[in-house]
């Protein structure tokens, strides 16, 4: 099993602050996905990154895949209460299943 | 509307009483899987199916069974549930293996199972 470690596990911030969530592994992944999960719902895909060093932006969210394809980060600018949720990273390698990290639970207070 | 439907959403049962959680998708996806979600452990795959009549073990298959007789349905069976199977369960489907070639996994709303 290829482990993915997310940090921090919990994050509570005020509206308007910036934050970064990290997803690290000792293994190389072909691609890495970020999902967001709200209470009572299943995870929903936010983005897939495939190339080492790739940066993708989704409004106020910026996703980066490490050069060596072992790590990724999610940066949120000017967080809003609607960003509250559980953020999960998941790595994929050919021949293996999608491996999920433990998640980062974000709370943005108004 | 494209969706993955799980039933029931909530279930409380007693140790040893067989139960089945159903999962159905209407997107004609070939790949389906079951995950359990426990605090701090993320999602761990229980079983997956690449197509009809093709199933394989994931990371944590002990105590679970699955079947894939039709493309749209992928039930999860607990023959003799135990308290350590208390968890939040998710069914997911995708066109092909999620993560491969940007493939997205579509998740159901979850089944919260408590075994007492």
PDB file of C-alpha atoms in Angstrom:
ATOM      1  CA  UNK A   1       0.000   0.000   0.000  1.00  0.00           C
ATOM      2  CA  UNK A   2       1.333   3.437  -0.929  1.00  0.00           C
ATOM      3  CA  UNK A   3       0.774   5.890   1.888  1.00  0.00           C
ATOM      4  CA  UNK A   4      -0.335   9.471   1.438  1.00  0.00           C
ATOM      5  CA  UNK A   5       0.015  11.758   4.446  1.00  0.00           C
ATOM      6  CA  UNK A   6      -1.987  14.945   4.641  1.00  0.00           C
ATOM      7  CA  UNK A   7      -1.243  17.893   6.886  1.00  0.00           C
ATOM      8  CA  UNK A   8      -2.626  19.503   8.822  1.00  0.00           C
ATOM      9  CA  UNK A   9      -5.402  17.129   9.885  1.00  0.00           C
ATOM     10  CA  UNK A  10      -7.517  20.001  11.180  1.00  0.00           C
ATOM     11  CA  UNK A  11      -7.528  23.684  10.308  1.00  0.00           C
ATOM     12  CA  UNK A  12      -9.774  26.378  11.713  1.00  0.00           C
ATOM     13  CA  UNK A  13      -9.354  29.869  10.271  1.00  0.00           C
ATOM     14  CA  UNK A  14     -11.202  33.143   9.892  1.00  0.00           C
ATOM     15  CA  UNK A  15     -12.870  34.208   6.696  1.00  0.00           C
ATOM     16  CA  UNK A  16     -10.431  36.024   4.427  1.00  0.00           C
ATOM     17  CA  UNK A  17      -7.309  34.169   5.545  1.00  0.00           C
ATOM     18  CA  UNK A  18      -5.110  32.116   3.230  1.00  0.00           C
ATOM     19  CA  UNK A  19      -4.195  28.487   3.854  1.00  0.00           C
ATOM     20  CA  UNK A  20      -2.200  25.626   2.406  1.00  0.00           C
ATOM     21  CA  UNK A  21      -2.878  21.903   2.750  1.00  0.00           C
ATOM     22  CA  UNK A  22      -0.127  19.403   2.040  1.00  0.00           C
ATOM     23  CA  UNK A  23      -0.196  15.858   0.683  1.00  0.00           C
ATOM     24  CA  UNK A  24       3.058  13.910   0.906  1.00  0.00           C
ATOM     25  CA  UNK A  25       4.287  10.435   0.015  1.00  0.00           C
ATOM     26  CA  UNK A  26       7.519   8.533  -0.426  1.00  0.00           C
ATOM     27  CA  UNK A  27       6.005   6.973  -3.549  1.00  0.00           C
ATOM     28  CA  UNK A  28       5.757   8.383  -7.051  1.00  0.00           C
ATOM     29  CA  UNK A  29       2.272   8.732  -8.503  1.00  0.00           C
ATOM     30  CA  UNK A  30       1.161   8.889 -12.125  1.00  0.00           C
ATOM     31  CA  UNK A  31      -1.498  11.378 -11.165  1.00  0.00           C
ATOM     32  CA  UNK A  32      -2.958  12.943  -8.068  1.00  0.00           C
ATOM     33  CA  UNK A  33      -6.509  14.043  -7.414  1.00  0.00           C
ATOM     34  CA  UNK A  34      -8.033  16.369  -4.853  1.00  0.00           C
ATOM     35  CA  UNK A  35     -11.572  15.772  -3.628  1.00  0.00           C
ATOM     36  CA  UNK A  36     -13.784  17.828  -1.342  1.00  0.00           C
ATOM     37  CA  UNK A  37     -16.372  16.236   0.918  1.00  0.00           C
ATOM     38  CA  UNK A  38     -19.182  18.013   2.727  1.00  0.00           C
ATOM     39  CA  UNK A  39     -21.016  16.535   5.725  1.00  0.00           C
ATOM     40  CA  UNK A  40     -23.499  13.864   4.695  1.00  0.00           C
ATOM     41  CA  UNK A  41     -22.188  13.680   1.162  1.00  0.00           C
ATOM     42  CA  UNK A  42     -19.655  11.705  -0.818  1.00  0.00           C
ATOM     43  CA  UNK A  43     -16.380  13.226  -2.033  1.00  0.00           C
ATOM     44  CA  UNK A  44     -16.500  15.342  -5.190  1.00  0.00           C
ATOM     45  CA  UNK A  45     -13.527  15.722  -7.506  1.00  0.00           C
ATOM     46  CA  UNK A  46     -11.926  19.163  -7.598  1.00  0.00           C
ATOM     47  CA  UNK A  47      -8.920  18.572  -9.842  1.00  0.00           C
ATOM     48  CA  UNK A  48      -6.490  16.018 -11.282  1.00  0.00           C
ATOM     49  CA  UNK A  49      -2.806  16.856 -11.734  1.00  0.00           C
ATOM     50  CA  UNK A  50      -0.622  14.622 -13.896  1.00  0.00           C
ATOM     51  CA  UNK A  51       2.636  16.351 -14.760  1.00  0.00           C
ATOM     52  CA  UNK A  52       5.454  16.997 -12.282  1.00  0.00           C
ATOM     53  CA  UNK A  53       5.495  20.709 -11.419  1.00  0.00           C
ATOM     54  CA  UNK A  54       2.002  21.225 -12.782  1.00  0.00           C
ATOM     55  CA  UNK A  55      -0.065  24.045 -11.312  1.00  0.00           C
ATOM     56  CA  UNK A  56      -3.829  24.244 -11.753  1.00  0.00           C
ATOM     57  CA  UNK A  57      -6.137  27.009 -10.592  1.00  0.00           C
ATOM     58  CA  UNK A  58      -9.811  26.728  -9.769  1.00  0.00           C
ATOM     59  CA  UNK A  59     -11.025  30.203  -8.799  1.00  0.00           C
ATOM     60  CA  UNK A  60      -9.421  30.821  -5.375  1.00  0.00           C
ATOM     61  CA  UNK A  61      -7.926  27.321  -5.173  1.00  0.00           C
ATOM     62  CA  UNK A  62      -4.433  26.588  -6.498  1.00  0.00           C
ATOM     63  CA  UNK A  63      -3.205  23.013  -6.819  1.00  0.00           C
ATOM     64  CA  UNK A  64       0.407  22.047  -7.363  1.00  0.00           C
ATOM     65  CA  UNK A  65       1.985  18.672  -8.147  1.00  0.00           C
ATOM     66  CA  UNK A  66       5.559  18.288  -6.941  1.00  0.00           C
ATOM     67  CA  UNK A  67       8.351  18.030  -9.484  1.00  0.00           C
ATOM     68  CA  UNK A  68       9.045  14.439  -8.461  1.00  0.00           C
ATOM     69  CA  UNK A  69       5.316  13.583  -8.418  1.00  0.00           C
ATOM     70  CA  UNK A  70       5.499  12.487  -4.781  1.00  0.00           C
ATOM     71  CA  UNK A  71       3.674  15.398  -3.207  1.00  0.00           C
ATOM     72  CA  UNK A  72       1.010  17.994  -3.815  1.00  0.00           C
ATOM     73  CA  UNK A  73      -0.396  21.095  -2.206  1.00  0.00           C
ATOM     74  CA  UNK A  74      -3.703  22.912  -2.188  1.00  0.00           C
ATOM     75  CA  UNK A  75      -3.654  26.638  -1.498  1.00  0.00           C
ATOM     76  CA  UNK A  76      -6.835  28.588  -0.823  1.00  0.00           C
ATOM     77  CA  UNK A  77      -6.759  32.368  -1.079  1.00  0.00           C
ATOM     78  CA  UNK A  78      -9.187  34.481   0.949  1.00  0.00           C
ATOM     79  CA  UNK A  79     -11.056  31.510   2.398  1.00  0.00           C
ATOM     80  CA  UNK A  80     -14.822  31.727   2.704  1.00  0.00           C
ATOM     81  CA  UNK A  81     -17.250  29.802   4.947  1.00  0.00           C
ATOM     82  CA  UNK A  82     -18.384  27.909   1.846  1.00  0.00           C
ATOM     83  CA  UNK A  83     -14.903  26.364   1.650  1.00  0.00           C
ATOM     84  CA  UNK A  84     -15.574  24.461   4.872  1.00  0.00           C
ATOM     85  CA  UNK A  85     -15.276  20.726   4.380  1.00  0.00           C
ATOM     86  CA  UNK A  86     -12.976  17.720   4.282  1.00  0.00           C
ATOM     87  CA  UNK A  87     -10.253  17.876   1.644  1.00  0.00           C
ATOM     88  CA  UNK A  88      -8.850  14.564   0.449  1.00  0.00           C
ATOM     89  CA  UNK A  89      -5.900  13.918  -1.813  1.00  0.00           C
ATOM     90  CA  UNK A  90      -5.713  10.634  -3.742  1.00  0.00           C
ATOM     91  CA  UNK A  91      -2.812   9.238  -5.728  1.00  0.00           C
ATOM     92  CA  UNK A  92      -2.992   6.878  -8.666  1.00  0.00           C
ATOM     93  CA  UNK A  93      -0.409   4.479 -10.048  1.00  0.00           C
ATOM     94  CA  UNK A  94      -0.831   2.059 -12.927  1.00  0.00           C
ATOM     95  CA  UNK A  95      -1.811  -1.352 -11.653  1.00  0.00           C
ATOM     96  CA  UNK A  96      -2.842  -0.002  -8.278  1.00  0.00           C
ATOM     97  CA  UNK A  97      -6.021   1.385  -6.860  1.00  0.00           C
ATOM     98  CA  UNK A  98      -6.559   5.026  -6.038  1.00  0.00           C
ATOM     99  CA  UNK A  99      -4.950   5.628  -2.611  1.00  0.00           C
ATOM    100  CA  UNK A 100      -6.467   8.292  -0.393  1.00  0.00           C
ATOM    101  CA  UNK A 101      -4.817  10.440   2.230  1.00  0.00           C
ATOM    102  CA  UNK A 102      -6.323  10.821   5.694  1.00  0.00           C
ATOM    103  CA  UNK A 103      -7.925  14.159   4.861  1.00  0.00           C
ATOM    104  CA  UNK A 104      -7.745  17.726   6.121  1.00  0.00           C
ATOM    105  CA  UNK A 105     -10.820  19.045   7.858  1.00  0.00           C
ATOM    106  CA  UNK A 106     -11.150  22.771   7.198  1.00  0.00           C
ATOM    107  CA  UNK A 107     -13.456  25.124   9.042  1.00  0.00           C
ATOM    108  CA  UNK A 108     -13.735  28.720   7.911  1.00  0.00           C
ATOM    109  CA  UNK A 109     -15.435  30.952  10.452  1.00  0.00           C
ATOM    110  CA  UNK A 110     -17.321  34.071   9.353  1.00  0.00           C
TER     111      UNK A 110
ATOM    112  CA  UNK B   1     -29.471  13.012 -13.430  1.00  0.00           C
ATOM    113  CA  UNK B   2     -26.181  11.096 -13.281  1.00  0.00           C
ATOM    114  CA  UNK B   3     -25.819   9.569  -9.864  1.00  0.00           C
ATOM    115  CA  UNK B   4     -24.671   6.764  -7.615  1.00  0.00           C
ATOM    116  CA  UNK B   5     -27.391   5.627  -5.230  1.00  0.00           C
ATOM    117  CA  UNK B   6     -26.734   3.748  -2.023  1.00  0.00           C
ATOM    118  CA  UNK B   7     -29.270   2.224   0.312  1.00  0.00           C
ATOM    119  CA  UNK B   8     -29.811   2.413   3.152  1.00  0.00           C
ATOM    120  CA  UNK B   9     -28.283   5.726   4.268  1.00  0.00           C
ATOM    121  CA  UNK B  10     -28.262   4.691   7.905  1.00  0.00           C
ATOM    122  CA  UNK B  11     -28.280   1.223   9.439  1.00  0.00           C
ATOM    123  CA  UNK B  12     -27.959  -0.059  12.984  1.00  0.00           C
ATOM    124  CA  UNK B  13     -27.627  -3.813  13.295  1.00  0.00           C
ATOM    125  CA  UNK B  14     -26.472  -6.474  15.717  1.00  0.00           C
ATOM    126  CA  UNK B  15     -23.342  -8.583  15.563  1.00  0.00           C
ATOM    127  CA  UNK B  16     -23.682 -11.563  13.259  1.00  0.00           C
ATOM    128  CA  UNK B  17     -26.835 -10.527  11.414  1.00  0.00           C
ATOM    129  CA  UNK B  18     -26.180 -10.620   7.678  1.00  0.00           C
ATOM    130  CA  UNK B  19     -26.788  -7.402   5.811  1.00  0.00           C
ATOM    131  CA  UNK B  20     -26.498  -6.008   2.306  1.00  0.00           C
ATOM    132  CA  UNK B  21     -25.864  -2.435   1.258  1.00  0.00           C
ATOM    133  CA  UNK B  22     -26.988  -1.773  -2.286  1.00  0.00           C
ATOM    134  CA  UNK B  23     -25.294   0.475  -4.820  1.00  0.00           C
ATOM    135  CA  UNK B  24     -26.595   1.426  -8.218  1.00  0.00           C
ATOM    136  CA  UNK B  25     -25.232   3.787 -10.891  1.00  0.00           C
ATOM    137  CA  UNK B  26     -26.944   5.146 -13.991  1.00  0.00           C
ATOM    138  CA  UNK B  27     -23.870   6.293 -15.926  1.00  0.00           C
ATOM    139  CA  UNK B  28     -23.025   2.979 -17.622  1.00  0.00           C
ATOM    140  CA  UNK B  29     -19.700   2.969 -15.804  1.00  0.00           C
ATOM    141  CA  UNK B  30     -17.568  -0.151 -15.973  1.00  0.00           C
ATOM    142  CA  UNK B  31     -15.571   0.419 -12.776  1.00  0.00           C
ATOM    143  CA  UNK B  32     -17.233   0.325  -9.373  1.00  0.00           C
ATOM    144  CA  UNK B  33     -15.795   0.151  -5.883  1.00  0.00           C
ATOM    145  CA  UNK B  34     -16.586   0.197  -2.194  1.00  0.00           C
ATOM    146  CA  UNK B  35     -14.723   2.239   0.392  1.00  0.00           C
ATOM    147  CA  UNK B  36     -14.969   2.629   4.115  1.00  0.00           C
ATOM    148  CA  UNK B  37     -14.168   5.929   5.758  1.00  0.00           C
ATOM    149  CA  UNK B  38     -12.915   6.131   9.318  1.00  0.00           C
ATOM    150  CA  UNK B  39     -11.679   9.262  11.137  1.00  0.00           C
ATOM    151  CA  UNK B  40      -8.082  10.094  10.263  1.00  0.00           C
ATOM    152  CA  UNK B  41      -7.761   7.137   7.887  1.00  0.00           C
ATOM    153  CA  UNK B  42      -9.334   8.657   4.798  1.00  0.00           C
ATOM    154  CA  UNK B  43     -11.041   6.297   2.381  1.00  0.00           C
ATOM    155  CA  UNK B  44      -9.844   2.718   2.204  1.00  0.00           C
ATOM    156  CA  UNK B  45     -10.909   0.514  -0.661  1.00  0.00           C
ATOM    157  CA  UNK B  46     -12.720  -2.699   0.269  1.00  0.00           C
ATOM    158  CA  UNK B  47     -13.444  -4.270  -3.113  1.00  0.00           C
ATOM    159  CA  UNK B  48     -13.573  -3.123  -6.685  1.00  0.00           C
ATOM    160  CA  UNK B  49     -14.983  -4.365  -9.962  1.00  0.00           C
ATOM    161  CA  UNK B  50     -13.567  -3.648 -13.392  1.00  0.00           C
ATOM    162  CA  UNK B  51     -16.647  -5.005 -15.158  1.00  0.00           C
ATOM    163  CA  UNK B  52     -19.535  -7.454 -14.857  1.00  0.00           C
ATOM    164  CA  UNK B  53     -18.487 -10.672 -13.104  1.00  0.00           C
ATOM    165  CA  UNK B  54     -15.002  -9.238 -12.440  1.00  0.00           C
ATOM    166  CA  UNK B  55     -14.275  -8.327  -8.826  1.00  0.00           C
ATOM    167  CA  UNK B  56     -11.095  -8.034  -6.813  1.00  0.00           C
ATOM    168  CA  UNK B  57      -9.945  -7.240  -3.295  1.00  0.00           C
ATOM    169  CA  UNK B  58      -8.925  -3.796  -2.240  1.00  0.00           C
ATOM    170  CA  UNK B  59      -6.966  -2.807   0.836  1.00  0.00           C
ATOM    171  CA  UNK B  60      -9.386  -4.016   3.514  1.00  0.00           C
ATOM    172  CA  UNK B  61     -11.556  -6.881   2.135  1.00  0.00           C
ATOM    173  CA  UNK B  62     -11.768  -9.060   5.268  1.00  0.00           C
ATOM    174  CA  UNK B  63     -15.359  -9.599   6.418  1.00  0.00           C
ATOM    175  CA  UNK B  64     -16.924  -8.330   3.188  1.00  0.00           C
ATOM    176  CA  UNK B  65     -18.247  -9.827  -0.017  1.00  0.00           C
ATOM    177  CA  UNK B  66     -19.387  -8.249  -3.257  1.00  0.00           C
ATOM    178  CA  UNK B  67     -20.994  -9.312  -6.508  1.00  0.00           C
ATOM    179  CA  UNK B  68     -21.327  -7.722  -9.933  1.00  0.00           C
ATOM    180  CA  UNK B  69     -24.027  -9.548 -11.852  1.00  0.00           C
ATOM    181  CA  UNK B  70     -25.184  -6.440 -13.701  1.00  0.00           C
ATOM    182  CA  UNK B  71     -23.228  -3.421 -14.821  1.00  0.00           C
ATOM    183  CA  UNK B  72     -25.267  -0.923 -12.817  1.00  0.00           C
ATOM    184  CA  UNK B  73     -25.356  -2.735  -9.443  1.00  0.00           C
ATOM    185  CA  UNK B  74     -22.575  -3.547  -6.991  1.00  0.00           C
ATOM    186  CA  UNK B  75     -23.932  -4.675  -3.602  1.00  0.00           C
ATOM    187  CA  UNK B  76     -21.741  -4.948  -0.518  1.00  0.00           C
ATOM    188  CA  UNK B  77     -22.487  -7.948   1.706  1.00  0.00           C
ATOM    189  CA  UNK B  78     -21.509  -8.376   5.335  1.00  0.00           C
ATOM    190  CA  UNK B  79     -22.160 -12.041   6.113  1.00  0.00           C
ATOM    191  CA  UNK B  80     -21.497 -11.738   9.855  1.00  0.00           C
ATOM    192  CA  UNK B  81     -21.011  -8.093  10.827  1.00  0.00           C
ATOM    193  CA  UNK B  82     -18.818  -7.242  13.791  1.00  0.00           C
ATOM    194  CA  UNK B  83     -18.457  -3.979  15.759  1.00  0.00           C
ATOM    195  CA  UNK B  84     -15.147  -3.173  14.020  1.00  0.00           C
ATOM    196  CA  UNK B  85     -17.112  -2.836  10.796  1.00  0.00           C
ATOM    197  CA  UNK B  86     -18.928   0.170  12.212  1.00  0.00           C
ATOM    198  CA  UNK B  87     -18.020   2.847   9.693  1.00  0.00           C
ATOM    199  CA  UNK B  88     -19.161   5.155   6.917  1.00  0.00           C
ATOM    200  CA  UNK B  89     -19.314   3.304   3.617  1.00  0.00           C
ATOM    201  CA  UNK B  90     -19.140   4.797   0.141  1.00  0.00           C
ATOM    202  CA  UNK B  91     -19.811   3.265  -3.215  1.00  0.00           C
ATOM    203  CA  UNK B  92     -18.140   4.872  -6.230  1.00  0.00           C
ATOM    204  CA  UNK B  93     -18.271   4.400  -9.973  1.00  0.00           C
ATOM    205  CA  UNK B  94     -16.163   5.639 -12.859  1.00  0.00           C
ATOM    206  CA  UNK B  95     -15.751   5.136 -16.573  1.00  0.00           C
ATOM    207  CA  UNK B  96     -12.441   3.371 -15.914  1.00  0.00           C
ATOM    208  CA  UNK B  97     -10.020   3.097 -13.010  1.00  0.00           C
ATOM    209  CA  UNK B  98     -10.218   6.416 -11.133  1.00  0.00           C
ATOM    210  CA  UNK B  99      -7.085   8.525 -11.435  1.00  0.00           C
ATOM    211  CA  UNK B 100      -6.094   6.934 -14.755  1.00  0.00           C
ATOM    212  CA  UNK B 101      -6.183   9.473 -17.596  1.00  0.00           C
ATOM    213  CA  UNK B 102      -7.922  12.060 -15.392  1.00  0.00           C
ATOM    214  CA  UNK B 103     -10.793   9.676 -14.673  1.00  0.00           C
ATOM    215  CA  UNK B 104     -13.122  10.990 -11.987  1.00  0.00           C
ATOM    216  CA  UNK B 105     -14.749   8.775  -9.374  1.00  0.00           C
ATOM    217  CA  UNK B 106     -18.409   9.543  -8.635  1.00  0.00           C
ATOM    218  CA  UNK B 107     -19.431   8.742  -5.081  1.00  0.00           C
ATOM    219  CA  UNK B 108     -22.748   7.883  -3.513  1.00  0.00           C
ATOM    220  CA  UNK B 109     -23.979   9.754  -0.446  1.00  0.00           C
ATOM    221  CA  UNK B 110     -22.720   7.147   1.974  1.00  0.00           C
ATOM    222  CA  UNK B 111     -24.150   4.552   4.338  1.00  0.00           C
ATOM    223  CA  UNK B 112     -23.500   5.000   8.025  1.00  0.00           C
ATOM    224  CA  UNK B 113     -23.392   1.531   9.565  1.00  0.00           C
ATOM    225  CA  UNK B 114     -23.350   0.821  13.276  1.00  0.00           C
ATOM    226  CA  UNK B 115     -22.849  -2.747  14.492  1.00  0.00           C
ATOM    227  CA  UNK B 116     -23.660  -3.299  18.166  1.00  0.00           C
TER     228      UNK B 116
END
